[in-house]
CSV table of C-alpha atoms in Angstrom, one decimal:
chain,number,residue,atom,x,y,z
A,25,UNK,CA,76.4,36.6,147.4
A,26,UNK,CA,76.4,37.2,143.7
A,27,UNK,CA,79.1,39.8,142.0
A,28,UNK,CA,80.2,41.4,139.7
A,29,UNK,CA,84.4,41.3,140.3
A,30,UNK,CA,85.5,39.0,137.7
A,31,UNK,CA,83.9,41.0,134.5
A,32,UNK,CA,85.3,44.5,137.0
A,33,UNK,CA,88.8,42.9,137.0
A,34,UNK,CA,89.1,41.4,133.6
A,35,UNK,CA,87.7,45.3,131.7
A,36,UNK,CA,91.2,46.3,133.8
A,37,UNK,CA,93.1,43.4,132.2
A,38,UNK,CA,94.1,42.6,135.8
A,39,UNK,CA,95.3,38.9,137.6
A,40,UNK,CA,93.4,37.5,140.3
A,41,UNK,CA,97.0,37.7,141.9
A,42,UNK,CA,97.0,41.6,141.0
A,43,UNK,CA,93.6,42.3,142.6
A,44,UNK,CA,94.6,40.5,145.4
A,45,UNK,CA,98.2,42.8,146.0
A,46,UNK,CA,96.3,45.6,145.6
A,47,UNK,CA,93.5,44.7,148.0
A,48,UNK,CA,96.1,42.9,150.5
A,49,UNK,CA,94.7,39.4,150.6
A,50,UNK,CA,95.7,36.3,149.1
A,51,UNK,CA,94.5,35.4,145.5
A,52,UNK,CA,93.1,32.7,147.1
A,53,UNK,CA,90.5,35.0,148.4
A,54,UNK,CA,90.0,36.6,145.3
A,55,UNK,CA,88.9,33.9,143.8
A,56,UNK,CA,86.7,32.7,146.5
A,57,UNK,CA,84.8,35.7,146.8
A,58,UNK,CA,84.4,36.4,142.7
A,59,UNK,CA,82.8,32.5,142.4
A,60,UNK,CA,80.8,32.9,145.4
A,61,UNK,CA,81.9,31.0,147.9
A,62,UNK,CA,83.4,33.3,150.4
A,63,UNK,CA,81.3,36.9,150.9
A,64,UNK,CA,83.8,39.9,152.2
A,65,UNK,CA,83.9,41.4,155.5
A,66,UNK,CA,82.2,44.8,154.9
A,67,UNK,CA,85.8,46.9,155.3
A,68,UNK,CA,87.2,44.6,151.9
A,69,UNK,CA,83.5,45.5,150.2
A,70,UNK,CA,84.2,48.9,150.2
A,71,UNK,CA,88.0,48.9,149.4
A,72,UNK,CA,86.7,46.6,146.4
A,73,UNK,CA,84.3,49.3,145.6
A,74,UNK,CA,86.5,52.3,145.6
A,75,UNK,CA,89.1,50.1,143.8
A,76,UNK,CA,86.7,49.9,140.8
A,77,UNK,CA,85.1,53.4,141.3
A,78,UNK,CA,81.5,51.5,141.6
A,79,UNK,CA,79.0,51.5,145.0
A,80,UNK,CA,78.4,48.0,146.3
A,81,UNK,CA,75.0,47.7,144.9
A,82,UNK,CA,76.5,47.6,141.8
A,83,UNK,CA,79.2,45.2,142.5
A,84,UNK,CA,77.5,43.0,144.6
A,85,UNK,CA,74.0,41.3,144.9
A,86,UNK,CA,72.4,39.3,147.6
A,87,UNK,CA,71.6,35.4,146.4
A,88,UNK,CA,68.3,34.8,145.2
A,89,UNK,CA,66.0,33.0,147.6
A,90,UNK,CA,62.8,30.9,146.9
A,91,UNK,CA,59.9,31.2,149.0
């Protein structure tokens, strides 16, 4: 899944490692989930969204498939 977190954080001025404190999870998985390769469980989806004020459409987007 696709997202938006990194460019979210970085208008903040915040470290991966500050997200992560404030979310309670490792920086580890914030930086998994902003490159893509871990999606959250739907409870950290939504704390992400309130976090940065924004609904989850507009933080996060499903992959692109090809037919």
């Amino acid at each position: 899944m696709n997202n938006t977190i990194r460019e979210l954080r970085a208008r903040q001025g915040w470290s991966q490692a500050h997200l992560a404190d404030l979310l309670k999870v490792s920086r580890q998985t914030v930086n998994a989930i902003e490159t893509g390769r871990y999606d959250p469980s739907l409870p950290l989806a939504f704390a992400i969204a309130r976090l940065f004020a924004q609904p989850l459409e507009s933080i996060f987007h499903p992959d692109q498939e090809t037919p």
